[in-house]
PDB file of N, CA and C in Angstrom:
ATOM      1  N   UNK A   1      14.984  10.030 -23.359  1.00 49.00           N
ATOM      2  CA  UNK A   1      15.619  10.879 -22.389  1.00 49.00           C
ATOM      3  C   UNK A   1      16.143  10.015 -21.248  1.00 49.00           C
ATOM      4  N   UNK A   2      17.338  10.275 -20.864  1.00 50.00           N
ATOM      5  CA  UNK A   2      18.010   9.492 -19.840  1.00 50.00           C
ATOM      6  C   UNK A   2      17.539   9.898 -18.447  1.00 50.00           C
ATOM      7  N   UNK A   3      17.276   8.920 -17.608  1.00 52.00           N
ATOM      8  CA  UNK A   3      16.830   9.193 -16.237  1.00 52.00           C
ATOM      9  C   UNK A   3      18.033   9.518 -15.365  1.00 52.00           C
ATOM     10  N   UNK A   4      17.923  10.589 -14.591  1.00 56.00           N
ATOM     11  CA  UNK A   4      19.007  10.965 -13.691  1.00 56.00           C
ATOM     12  C   UNK A   4      18.851  10.239 -12.367  1.00 56.00           C
ATOM     13  N   UNK A   5      19.951   9.833 -11.816  1.00 55.00           N
ATOM     14  CA  UNK A   5      19.953   9.232 -10.489  1.00 55.00           C
ATOM     15  C   UNK A   5      19.832  10.355  -9.467  1.00 55.00           C
ATOM     16  N   UNK A   6      18.892  10.260  -8.519  1.00 52.00           N
ATOM     17  CA  UNK A   6      18.744  11.319  -7.525  1.00 52.00           C
ATOM     18  C   UNK A   6      20.014  11.492  -6.707  1.00 52.00           C
ATOM     19  N   UNK A   7      20.323  12.732  -6.378  1.00 49.00           N
ATOM     20  CA  UNK A   7      21.479  13.016  -5.543  1.00 49.00           C
ATOM     21  C   UNK A   7      21.128  12.701  -4.090  1.00 49.00           C
ATOM     22  N   UNK A   8      22.075  12.176  -3.339  1.00 52.00           N
ATOM     23  CA  UNK A   8      21.770  11.866  -1.939  1.00 52.00           C
ATOM     24  C   UNK A   8      21.584  13.144  -1.132  1.00 52.00           C
ATOM     25  N   UNK A   9      20.713  13.079  -0.150  1.00 52.00           N
ATOM     26  CA  UNK A   9      20.423  14.254   0.651  1.00 52.00           C
ATOM     27  C   UNK A   9      21.551  14.563   1.633  1.00 52.00           C
ATOM     28  N   UNK A  10      22.573  13.724   1.661  1.00 59.00           N
ATOM     29  CA  UNK A  10      23.695  13.975   2.548  1.00 59.00           C
ATOM     30  C   UNK A  10      24.529  15.161   2.079  1.00 59.00           C
ATOM     31  N   UNK A  11      24.296  15.651   0.860  1.00 72.00           N
ATOM     32  CA  UNK A  11      24.996  16.827   0.397  1.00 72.00           C
ATOM     33  C   UNK A  11      24.397  18.057   1.064  1.00 72.00           C
ATOM     34  N   UNK A  12      25.172  19.123   1.163  1.00 79.00           N
ATOM     35  CA  UNK A  12      24.681  20.327   1.834  1.00 79.00           C
ATOM     36  C   UNK A  12      23.489  20.936   1.094  1.00 79.00           C
ATOM     37  N   UNK A  13      23.479  20.862  -0.239  1.00 79.00           N
ATOM     38  CA  UNK A  13      22.358  21.401  -1.009  1.00 79.00           C
ATOM     39  C   UNK A  13      21.064  20.670  -0.712  1.00 79.00           C
ATOM     40  N   UNK A  14      21.113  19.352  -0.691  1.00 79.00           N
ATOM     41  CA  UNK A  14      19.930  18.562  -0.400  1.00 79.00           C
ATOM     42  C   UNK A  14      19.422  18.791   1.014  1.00 79.00           C
ATOM     43  N   UNK A  15      20.344  18.896   1.949  1.00 84.00           N
ATOM     44  CA  UNK A  15      19.944  19.152   3.339  1.00 84.00           C
ATOM     45  C   UNK A  15      19.297  20.524   3.473  1.00 84.00           C
ATOM     46  N   UNK A  16      19.849  21.519   2.799  1.00 88.00           N
ATOM     47  CA  UNK A  16      19.302  22.869   2.880  1.00 88.00           C
ATOM     48  C   UNK A  16      17.911  22.945   2.261  1.00 88.00           C
ATOM     49  N   UNK A  17      17.733  22.307   1.109  1.00 88.00           N
ATOM     50  CA  UNK A  17      16.421  22.298   0.453  1.00 88.00           C
ATOM     51  C   UNK A  17      15.384  21.644   1.368  1.00 88.00           C
ATOM     52  N   UNK A  18      15.717  20.489   1.910  1.00 87.00           N
ATOM     53  CA  UNK A  18      14.778  19.786   2.780  1.00 87.00           C
ATOM     54  C   UNK A  18      14.520  20.559   4.069  1.00 87.00           C
ATOM     55  N   UNK A  19      15.561  21.154   4.652  1.00 90.00           N
ATOM     56  CA  UNK A  19      15.402  21.926   5.886  1.00 90.00           C
ATOM     57  C   UNK A  19      14.540  23.165   5.640  1.00 90.00           C
ATOM     58  N   UNK A  20      14.657  23.755   4.435  1.00 92.00           N
ATOM     59  CA  UNK A  20      13.845  24.939   4.141  1.00 92.00           C
ATOM     60  C   UNK A  20      12.362  24.575   4.112  1.00 92.00           C
ATOM     61  N   UNK A  21      11.990  23.548   3.348  1.00 90.00           N
ATOM     62  CA  UNK A  21      10.554  23.271   3.231  1.00 90.00           C
ATOM     63  C   UNK A  21       9.985  22.621   4.483  1.00 90.00           C
ATOM     64  N   UNK A  22      10.825  21.974   5.292  1.00 88.00           N
ATOM     65  CA  UNK A  22      10.327  21.367   6.528  1.00 88.00           C
ATOM     66  C   UNK A  22      10.273  22.348   7.704  1.00 88.00           C
ATOM     67  N   UNK A  23      11.247  23.271   7.789  1.00 94.00           N
ATOM     68  CA  UNK A  23      11.366  24.109   8.987  1.00 94.00           C
ATOM     69  C   UNK A  23      11.348  25.601   8.666  1.00 94.00           C
ATOM     70  N   UNK A  24      12.355  26.080   7.967  1.00 96.00           N
ATOM     71  CA  UNK A  24      12.534  27.516   7.773  1.00 96.00           C
ATOM     72  C   UNK A  24      11.320  28.162   7.117  1.00 96.00           C
ATOM     73  N   UNK A  25      10.850  27.590   6.034  1.00 96.00           N
ATOM     74  CA  UNK A  25       9.716  28.176   5.313  1.00 96.00           C
ATOM     75  C   UNK A  25       8.454  28.230   6.153  1.00 96.00           C
ATOM     76  N   UNK A  26       8.228  27.201   6.954  1.00 96.00           N
ATOM     77  CA  UNK A  26       7.042  27.186   7.812  1.00 96.00           C
ATOM     78  C   UNK A  26       7.157  28.198   8.946  1.00 96.00           C
ATOM     79  N   UNK A  27       8.361  28.349   9.502  1.00 98.00           N
ATOM     80  CA  UNK A  27       8.560  29.367  10.537  1.00 98.00           C
ATOM     81  C   UNK A  27       8.394  30.772   9.962  1.00 98.00           C
ATOM     82  N   UNK A  28       8.885  30.987   8.749  1.00 98.00           N
ATOM     83  CA  UNK A  28       8.712  32.282   8.094  1.00 98.00           C
ATOM     84  C   UNK A  28       7.234  32.558   7.835  1.00 98.00           C
ATOM     85  N   UNK A  29       6.505  31.545   7.423  1.00 98.00           N
ATOM     86  CA  UNK A  29       5.075  31.701   7.193  1.00 98.00           C
ATOM     87  C   UNK A  29       4.370  32.081   8.499  1.00 98.00           C
ATOM     88  N   UNK A  30       4.718  31.426   9.587  1.00 98.00           N
ATOM     89  CA  UNK A  30       4.127  31.734  10.894  1.00 98.00           C
ATOM     90  C   UNK A  30       4.462  33.160  11.322  1.00 98.00           C
ATOM     91  N   UNK A  31       5.718  33.565  11.153  1.00 98.00           N
ATOM     92  CA  UNK A  31       6.125  34.923  11.523  1.00 98.00           C
ATOM     93  C   UNK A  31       5.349  35.961  10.710  1.00 98.00           C
ATOM     94  N   UNK A  32       5.179  35.710   9.433  1.00 98.00           N
ATOM     95  CA  UNK A  32       4.409  36.630   8.583  1.00 98.00           C
ATOM     96  C   UNK A  32       2.962  36.709   9.039  1.00 98.00           C
ATOM     97  N   UNK A  33       2.371  35.580   9.403  1.00 98.00           N
ATOM     98  CA  UNK A  33       0.983  35.580   9.866  1.00 98.00           C
ATOM     99  C   UNK A  33       0.832  36.399  11.149  1.00 98.00           C
ATOM    100  N   UNK A  34       1.794  36.293  12.042  1.00 97.00           N
ATOM    101  CA  UNK A  34       1.753  37.082  13.281  1.00 97.00           C
ATOM    102  C   UNK A  34       1.833  38.570  12.949  1.00 97.00           C
ATOM    103  N   UNK A  35       2.732  38.937  12.043  1.00 97.00           N
ATOM    104  CA  UNK A  35       2.859  40.348  11.657  1.00 97.00           C
ATOM    105  C   UNK A  35       1.610  40.861  10.951  1.00 97.00           C
ATOM    106  N   UNK A  36       1.014  40.032  10.112  1.00 97.00           N
ATOM    107  CA  UNK A  36      -0.226  40.422   9.434  1.00 97.00           C
ATOM    108  C   UNK A  36      -1.327  40.638  10.463  1.00 97.00           C
ATOM    109  N   UNK A  37      -1.428  39.746  11.442  1.00 96.00           N
ATOM    110  CA  UNK A  37      -2.462  39.861  12.473  1.00 96.00           C
ATOM    111  C   UNK A  37      -2.278  41.120  13.327  1.00 96.00           C
ATOM    112  N   UNK A  38      -1.058  41.617  13.396  1.00 95.00           N
ATOM    113  CA  UNK A  38      -0.780  42.835  14.159  1.00 95.00           C
ATOM    114  C   UNK A  38      -0.877  44.086  13.291  1.00 95.00           C
ATOM    115  N   UNK A  39      -1.188  43.899  12.022  1.00 92.00           N
ATOM    116  CA  UNK A  39      -1.219  45.003  11.063  1.00 92.00           C
ATOM    117  C   UNK A  39      -2.514  45.777  11.065  1.00 92.00           C
ATOM    118  N   UNK A  40      -2.799  46.390   9.924  1.00 88.00           N
ATOM    119  CA  UNK A  40      -3.947  47.283   9.769  1.00 88.00           C
ATOM    120  C   UNK A  40      -5.086  46.628   9.003  1.00 88.00           C
ATOM    121  N   UNK A  41      -5.716  45.685   9.571  1.00 86.00           N
ATOM    122  CA  UNK A  41      -6.903  45.084   8.955  1.00 86.00           C
ATOM    123  C   UNK A  41      -6.636  44.445   7.612  1.00 86.00           C
ATOM    124  N   UNK A  42      -7.366  44.927   6.602  1.00 90.00           N
ATOM    125  CA  UNK A  42      -7.306  44.320   5.272  1.00 90.00           C
ATOM    126  C   UNK A  42      -6.330  45.023   4.348  1.00 90.00           C
ATOM    127  N   UNK A  43      -5.483  45.887   4.887  1.00 89.00           N
ATOM    128  CA  UNK A  43      -4.491  46.597   4.074  1.00 89.00           C
ATOM    129  C   UNK A  43      -3.387  45.631   3.657  1.00 89.00           C
ATOM    130  N   UNK A  44      -3.102  45.611   2.364  1.00 93.00           N
ATOM    131  CA  UNK A  44      -2.039  44.755   1.832  1.00 93.00           C
ATOM    132  C   UNK A  44      -0.698  45.421   2.112  1.00 93.00           C
ATOM    133  N   UNK A  45       0.255  44.672   2.664  1.00 94.00           N
ATOM    134  CA  UNK A  45       1.560  45.221   3.029  1.00 94.00           C
ATOM    135  C   UNK A  45       2.682  44.366   2.436  1.00 94.00           C
ATOM    136  N   UNK A  46       3.920  44.820   2.565  1.00 96.00           N
ATOM    137  CA  UNK A  46       5.040  43.996   2.101  1.00 96.00           C
ATOM    138  C   UNK A  46       5.103  42.633   2.798  1.00 96.00           C
ATOM    139  N   UNK A  47       4.594  42.554   4.001  1.00 97.00           N
ATOM    140  CA  UNK A  47       4.581  41.267   4.715  1.00 97.00           C
ATOM    141  C   UNK A  47       3.713  40.261   3.966  1.00 97.00           C
ATOM    142  N   UNK A  48       2.605  40.734   3.402  1.00 97.00           N
ATOM    143  CA  UNK A  48       1.750  39.847   2.609  1.00 97.00           C
ATOM    144  C   UNK A  48       2.504  39.317   1.394  1.00 97.00           C
ATOM    145  N   UNK A  49       3.272  40.180   0.773  1.00 98.00           N
ATOM    146  CA  UNK A  49       4.069  39.775  -0.386  1.00 98.00           C
ATOM    147  C   UNK A  49       5.100  38.721   0.012  1.00 98.00           C
ATOM    148  N   UNK A  50       5.772  38.944   1.136  1.00 98.00           N
ATOM    149  CA  UNK A  50       6.754  37.967   1.625  1.00 98.00           C
ATOM    150  C   UNK A  50       6.063  36.642   1.933  1.00 98.00           C
ATOM    151  N   UNK A  51       4.887  36.723   2.554  1.00 98.00           N
ATOM    152  CA  UNK A  51       4.131  35.518   2.891  1.00 98.00           C
ATOM    153  C   UNK A  51       3.845  34.689   1.645  1.00 98.00           C
ATOM    154  N   UNK A  52       3.272  35.311   0.611  1.00 98.00           N
ATOM    155  CA  UNK A  52       2.893  34.556  -0.591  1.00 98.00           C
ATOM    156  C   UNK A  52       4.100  34.130  -1.418  1.00 98.00           C
ATOM    157  N   UNK A  53       5.164  34.926  -1.411  1.00 98.00           N
ATOM    158  CA  UNK A  53       6.397  34.510  -2.093  1.00 98.00           C
ATOM    159  C   UNK A  53       6.977  33.278  -1.393  1.00 98.00           C
ATOM    160  N   UNK A  54       6.905  33.258  -0.073  1.00 98.00           N
ATOM    161  CA  UNK A  54       7.383  32.116   0.690  1.00 98.00           C
ATOM    162  C   UNK A  54       6.546  30.869   0.406  1.00 98.00           C
ATOM    163  N   UNK A  55       5.239  31.020   0.298  1.00 98.00           N
ATOM    164  CA  UNK A  55       4.374  29.876  -0.028  1.00 98.00           C
ATOM    165  C   UNK A  55       4.787  29.295  -1.388  1.00 98.00           C
ATOM    166  N   UNK A  56       4.997  30.168  -2.359  1.00 98.00           N
ATOM    167  CA  UNK A  56       5.435  29.705  -3.684  1.00 98.00           C
ATOM    168  C   UNK A  56       6.799  29.027  -3.603  1.00 98.00           C
ATOM    169  N   UNK A  57       7.701  29.603  -2.805  1.00 97.00           N
ATOM    170  CA  UNK A  57       9.031  29.014  -2.655  1.00 97.00           C
ATOM    171  C   UNK A  57       8.964  27.656  -1.954  1.00 97.00           C
ATOM    172  N   UNK A  58       8.083  27.506  -0.995  1.00 97.00           N
ATOM    173  CA  UNK A  58       7.908  26.209  -0.335  1.00 97.00           C
ATOM    174  C   UNK A  58       7.483  25.136  -1.338  1.00 97.00           C
ATOM    175  N   UNK A  59       6.533  25.470  -2.204  1.00 97.00           N
ATOM    176  CA  UNK A  59       6.072  24.513  -3.218  1.00 97.00           C
ATOM    177  C   UNK A  59       7.221  24.175  -4.175  1.00 97.00           C
ATOM    178  N   UNK A  60       7.982  25.186  -4.580  1.00 96.00           N
ATOM    179  CA  UNK A  60       9.112  24.957  -5.491  1.00 96.00           C
ATOM    180  C   UNK A  60      10.205  24.122  -4.827  1.00 96.00           C
ATOM    181  N   UNK A  61      10.506  24.406  -3.580  1.00 94.00           N
ATOM    182  CA  UNK A  61      11.545  23.644  -2.865  1.00 94.00           C
ATOM    183  C   UNK A  61      11.130  22.185  -2.682  1.00 94.00           C
ATOM    184  N   UNK A  62       9.859  21.976  -2.414  1.00 94.00           N
ATOM    185  CA  UNK A  62       9.357  20.603  -2.265  1.00 94.00           C
ATOM    186  C   UNK A  62       9.503  19.842  -3.577  1.00 94.00           C
ATOM    187  N   UNK A  63       9.171  20.518  -4.685  1.00 95.00           N
ATOM    188  CA  UNK A  63       9.324  19.919  -6.001  1.00 95.00           C
ATOM    189  C   UNK A  63      10.789  19.571  -6.260  1.00 95.00           C
ATOM    190  N   UNK A  64      11.668  20.520  -5.980  1.00 92.00           N
ATOM    191  CA  UNK A  64      13.106  20.328  -6.204  1.00 92.00           C
ATOM    192  C   UNK A  64      13.625  19.178  -5.342  1.00 92.00           C
ATOM    193  N   UNK A  65      13.158  19.105  -4.108  1.00 91.00           N
ATOM    194  CA  UNK A  65      13.579  18.029  -3.215  1.00 91.00           C
ATOM    195  C   UNK A  65      13.203  16.666  -3.791  1.00 91.00           C
ATOM    196  N   UNK A  66      11.986  16.538  -4.277  1.00 91.00           N
ATOM    197  CA  UNK A  66      11.528  15.251  -4.814  1.00 91.00           C
ATOM    198  C   UNK A  66      12.231  14.908  -6.120  1.00 91.00           C
ATOM    199  N   UNK A  67      12.355  15.885  -7.012  1.00 91.00           N
ATOM    200  CA  UNK A  67      12.930  15.618  -8.338  1.00 91.00           C
ATOM    201  C   UNK A  67      14.442  15.442  -8.328  1.00 91.00           C
ATOM    202  N   UNK A  68      15.150  16.154  -7.450  1.00 88.00           N
ATOM    203  CA  UNK A  68      16.610  16.157  -7.525  1.00 88.00           C
ATOM    204  C   UNK A  68      17.332  15.553  -6.334  1.00 88.00           C
ATOM    205  N   UNK A  69      16.683  15.486  -5.198  1.00 84.00           N
ATOM    206  CA  UNK A  69      17.398  15.096  -3.990  1.00 84.00           C
ATOM    207  C   UNK A  69      16.793  13.874  -3.304  1.00 84.00           C
ATOM    208  N   UNK A  70      16.141  13.016  -4.042  1.00 81.00           N
ATOM    209  CA  UNK A  70      15.567  11.799  -3.454  1.00 81.00           C
ATOM    210  C   UNK A  70      14.657  12.153  -2.286  1.00 81.00           C
ATOM    211  N   UNK A  71      13.690  13.038  -2.559  1.00 85.00           N
ATOM    212  CA  UNK A  71      12.805  13.580  -1.532  1.00 85.00           C
ATOM    213  C   UNK A  71      12.108  12.533  -0.686  1.00 85.00           C
ATOM    214  N   UNK A  72      11.857  12.925   0.534  1.00 84.00           N
ATOM    215  CA  UNK A  72      11.179  12.073   1.501  1.00 84.00           C
ATOM    216  C   UNK A  72       9.965  12.803   2.064  1.00 84.00           C
ATOM    217  N   UNK A  73       9.053  12.030   2.607  1.00 82.00           N
ATOM    218  CA  UNK A  73       7.915  12.628   3.297  1.00 82.00           C
ATOM    219  C   UNK A  73       8.379  13.065   4.680  1.00 82.00           C
ATOM    220  N   UNK A  74       7.494  13.722   5.418  1.00 76.00           N
ATOM    221  CA  UNK A  74       7.818  14.112   6.776  1.00 76.00           C
ATOM    222  C   UNK A  74       8.093  12.913   7.676  1.00 76.00           C
ATOM    223  N   UNK A  75       7.608  11.737   7.269  1.00 81.00           N
ATOM    224  CA  UNK A  75       7.815  10.498   8.030  1.00 81.00           C
ATOM    225  C   UNK A  75       9.064   9.745   7.575  1.00 81.00           C
ATOM    226  N   UNK A  76       9.781  10.278   6.576  1.00 79.00           N
ATOM    227  CA  UNK A  76      11.002   9.641   6.098  1.00 79.00           C
ATOM    228  C   UNK A  76      10.819   8.631   4.992  1.00 79.00           C
ATOM    229  N   UNK A  77       9.598   8.469   4.492  1.00 86.00           N
ATOM    230  CA  UNK A  77       9.344   7.536   3.391  1.00 86.00           C
ATOM    231  C   UNK A  77       9.637   8.230   2.063  1.00 86.00           C
ATOM    232  N   UNK A  78       9.961   7.471   1.014  1.00 89.00           N
ATOM    233  CA  UNK A  78      10.204   8.096  -0.289  1.00 89.00           C
ATOM    234  C   UNK A  78       8.970   8.867  -0.773  1.00 89.00           C
ATOM    235  N   UNK A  79       9.194  10.088  -1.237  1.00 90.00           N
ATOM    236  CA  UNK A  79       8.098  10.928  -1.734  1.00 90.00           C
ATOM    237  C   UNK A  79       7.967  10.758  -3.243  1.00 90.00           C
ATOM    238  N   UNK A  80       6.753  10.952  -3.730  1.00 93.00           N
ATOM    239  CA  UNK A  80       6.482  10.843  -5.160  1.00 93.00           C
ATOM    240  C   UNK A  80       5.909  12.165  -5.662  1.00 93.00           C
ATOM    241  N   UNK A  81       5.714  12.250  -6.959  1.00 94.00           N
ATOM    242  CA  UNK A  81       5.092  13.449  -7.514  1.00 94.00           C
ATOM    243  C   UNK A  81       3.645  13.566  -7.063  1.00 94.00           C
ATOM    244  N   UNK A  82       3.015  12.454  -6.725  1.00 95.00           N
ATOM    245  CA  UNK A  82       1.657  12.516  -6.167  1.00 95.00           C
ATOM    246  C   UNK A  82       1.677  13.234  -4.821  1.00 95.00           C
ATOM    247  N   UNK A  83       2.722  13.006  -4.025  1.00 94.00           N
ATOM    248  CA  UNK A  83       2.875  13.730  -2.756  1.00 94.00           C
ATOM    249  C   UNK A  83       3.047  15.224  -3.013  1.00 94.00           C
ATOM    250  N   UNK A  84       3.842  15.545  -4.037  1.00 95.00           N
ATOM    251  CA  UNK A  84       4.052  16.955  -4.357  1.00 95.00           C
ATOM    252  C   UNK A  84       2.753  17.614  -4.834  1.00 95.00           C
ATOM    253  N   UNK A  85       1.995  16.935  -5.657  1.00 97.00           N
ATOM    254  CA  UNK A  85       0.734  17.504  -6.150  1.00 97.00           C
ATOM    255  C   UNK A  85      -0.212  17.792  -4.994  1.00 97.00           C
ATOM    256  N   UNK A  86      -0.280  16.878  -4.038  1.00 96.00           N
ATOM    257  CA  UNK A  86      -1.122  17.090  -2.865  1.00 96.00           C
ATOM    258  C   UNK A  86      -0.617  18.304  -2.072  1.00 96.00           C
ATOM    259  N   UNK A  87       0.690  18.380  -1.882  1.00 96.00           N
ATOM    260  CA  UNK A  87       1.309  19.495  -1.155  1.00 96.00           C
ATOM    261  C   UNK A  87       1.077  20.811  -1.893  1.00 96.00           C
ATOM    262  N   UNK A  88       1.268  20.789  -3.220  1.00 97.00           N
ATOM    263  CA  UNK A  88       1.106  22.004  -4.034  1.00 97.00           C
ATOM    264  C   UNK A  88      -0.336  22.488  -4.051  1.00 97.00           C
ATOM    265  N   UNK A  89      -1.293  21.619  -3.808  1.00 98.00           N
ATOM    266  CA  UNK A  89      -2.688  22.028  -3.721  1.00 98.00           C
ATOM    267  C   UNK A  89      -3.044  22.471  -2.307  1.00 98.00           C
ATOM    268  N   UNK A  90      -2.693  21.651  -1.311  1.00 97.00           N
ATOM    269  CA  UNK A  90      -3.118  21.915   0.063  1.00 97.00           C
ATOM    270  C   UNK A  90      -2.409  23.108   0.706  1.00 97.00           C
ATOM    271  N   UNK A  91      -1.120  23.274   0.448  1.00 98.00           N
ATOM    272  CA  UNK A  91      -0.401  24.371   1.098  1.00 98.00           C
ATOM    273  C   UNK A  91      -1.009  25.731   0.773  1.00 98.00           C
ATOM    274  N   UNK A  92      -1.238  26.087  -0.493  1.00 98.00           N
ATOM    275  CA  UNK A  92      -1.855  27.388  -0.762  1.00 98.00           C
ATOM    276  C   UNK A  92      -3.266  27.526  -0.191  1.00 98.00           C
ATOM    277  N   UNK A  93      -4.018  26.436  -0.156  1.00 98.00           N
ATOM    278  CA  UNK A  93      -5.372  26.495   0.413  1.00 98.00           C
ATOM    279  C   UNK A  93      -5.295  26.786   1.913  1.00 98.00           C
ATOM    280  N   UNK A  94      -4.486  26.020   2.623  1.00 98.00           N
ATOM    281  CA  UNK A  94      -4.338  26.225   4.071  1.00 98.00           C
ATOM    282  C   UNK A  94      -3.733  27.594   4.342  1.00 98.00           C
ATOM    283  N   UNK A  95      -2.716  27.972   3.566  1.00 98.00           N
ATOM    284  CA  UNK A  95      -2.092  29.285   3.741  1.00 98.00           C
ATOM    285  C   UNK A  95      -3.100  30.401   3.509  1.00 98.00           C
ATOM    286  N   UNK A  96      -3.959  30.242   2.515  1.00 98.00           N
ATOM    287  CA  UNK A  96      -4.973  31.248   2.238  1.00 98.00           C
ATOM    288  C   UNK A  96      -5.959  31.414   3.376  1.00 98.00           C
ATOM    289  N   UNK A  97      -6.392  30.299   3.945  1.00 98.00           N
ATOM    290  CA  UNK A  97      -7.316  30.350   5.082  1.00 98.00           C
ATOM    291  C   UNK A  97      -6.644  31.046   6.271  1.00 98.00           C
ATOM    292  N   UNK A  98      -5.403  30.683   6.547  1.00 98.00           N
ATOM    293  CA  UNK A  98      -4.674  31.309   7.657  1.00 98.00           C
ATOM    294  C   UNK A  98      -4.438  32.799   7.408  1.00 98.00           C
ATOM    295  N   UNK A  99      -4.129  33.155   6.167  1.00 98.00           N
ATOM    296  CA  UNK A  99      -3.875  34.551   5.796  1.00 98.00           C
ATOM    297  C   UNK A  99      -5.138  35.387   5.965  1.00 98.00           C
ATOM    298  N   UNK A 100      -6.268  34.884   5.497  1.00 97.00           N
ATOM    299  CA  UNK A 100      -7.544  35.592   5.675  1.00 97.00           C
ATOM    300  C   UNK A 100      -7.846  35.717   7.164  1.00 97.00           C
ATOM    301  N   UNK A 101      -7.602  34.665   7.924  1.00 97.00           N
ATOM    302  CA  UNK A 101      -7.816  34.707   9.368  1.00 97.00           C
ATOM    303  C   UNK A 101      -6.950  35.750  10.053  1.00 97.00           C
ATOM    304  N   UNK A 102      -5.689  35.850   9.640  1.00 97.00           N
ATOM    305  CA  UNK A 102      -4.790  36.846  10.224  1.00 97.00           C
ATOM    306  C   UNK A 102      -5.265  38.259   9.900  1.00 97.00           C
ATOM    307  N   UNK A 103      -5.724  38.476   8.668  1.00 97.00           N
ATOM    308  CA  UNK A 103      -6.260  39.799   8.306  1.00 97.00           C
ATOM    309  C   UNK A 103      -7.555  40.097   9.071  1.00 97.00           C
ATOM    310  N   UNK A 104      -8.363  39.076   9.281  1.00 97.00           N
ATOM    311  CA  UNK A 104      -9.591  39.259  10.050  1.00 97.00           C
ATOM    312  C   UNK A 104      -9.265  39.673  11.477  1.00 97.00           C
ATOM    313  N   UNK A 105      -8.296  38.998  12.089  1.00 96.00           N
ATOM    314  CA  UNK A 105      -7.862  39.355  13.451  1.00 96.00           C
ATOM    315  C   UNK A 105      -7.354  40.791  13.480  1.00 96.00           C
ATOM    316  N   UNK A 106      -6.579  41.160  12.460  1.00 96.00           N
ATOM    317  CA  UNK A 106      -6.066  42.534  12.397  1.00 96.00           C
ATOM    318  C   UNK A 106      -7.204  43.543  12.271  1.00 96.00           C
ATOM    319  N   UNK A 107      -8.268  43.184  11.563  1.00 95.00           N
ATOM    320  CA  UNK A 107      -9.384  44.113  11.384  1.00 95.00           C
ATOM    321  C   UNK A 107     -10.184  44.325  12.677  1.00 95.00           C
ATOM    322  N   UNK A 108     -10.058  43.415  13.613  1.00 92.00           N
ATOM    323  CA  UNK A 108     -10.770  43.531  14.893  1.00 92.00           C
ATOM    324  C   UNK A 108     -10.031  44.451  15.869  1.00 92.00           C
ATOM    325  N   UNK A 109      -8.797  44.736  15.575  1.00 79.00           N
ATOM    326  CA  UNK A 109      -7.993  45.577  16.485  1.00 79.00           C
ATOM    327  C   UNK A 109      -8.395  47.013  16.445  1.00 79.00           C
TER     328      UNK A 109
END
């Protein structure tokens, strides 16, 4: 199988993918957590669905960035699949802890 040369991130697609997993997706996750914390305790809502869909999309975008767009770490160094595996494990764990915390805060209201 022939190895593909990564596309430079100077293209609009590469910039959008990287901007999503670095900024937009994290801001959306934060906004969802705030809405969950203002919700009705442990009741599952559409915001929860958006939150978890966004977490999955963040992992997918990170993968796409590394595989297709010459992905970089947050420090600008070349990223590897080992970086993605760490991200794909840690993000859902951290997101889960934050999500449970937001529901706990909502239950205290």
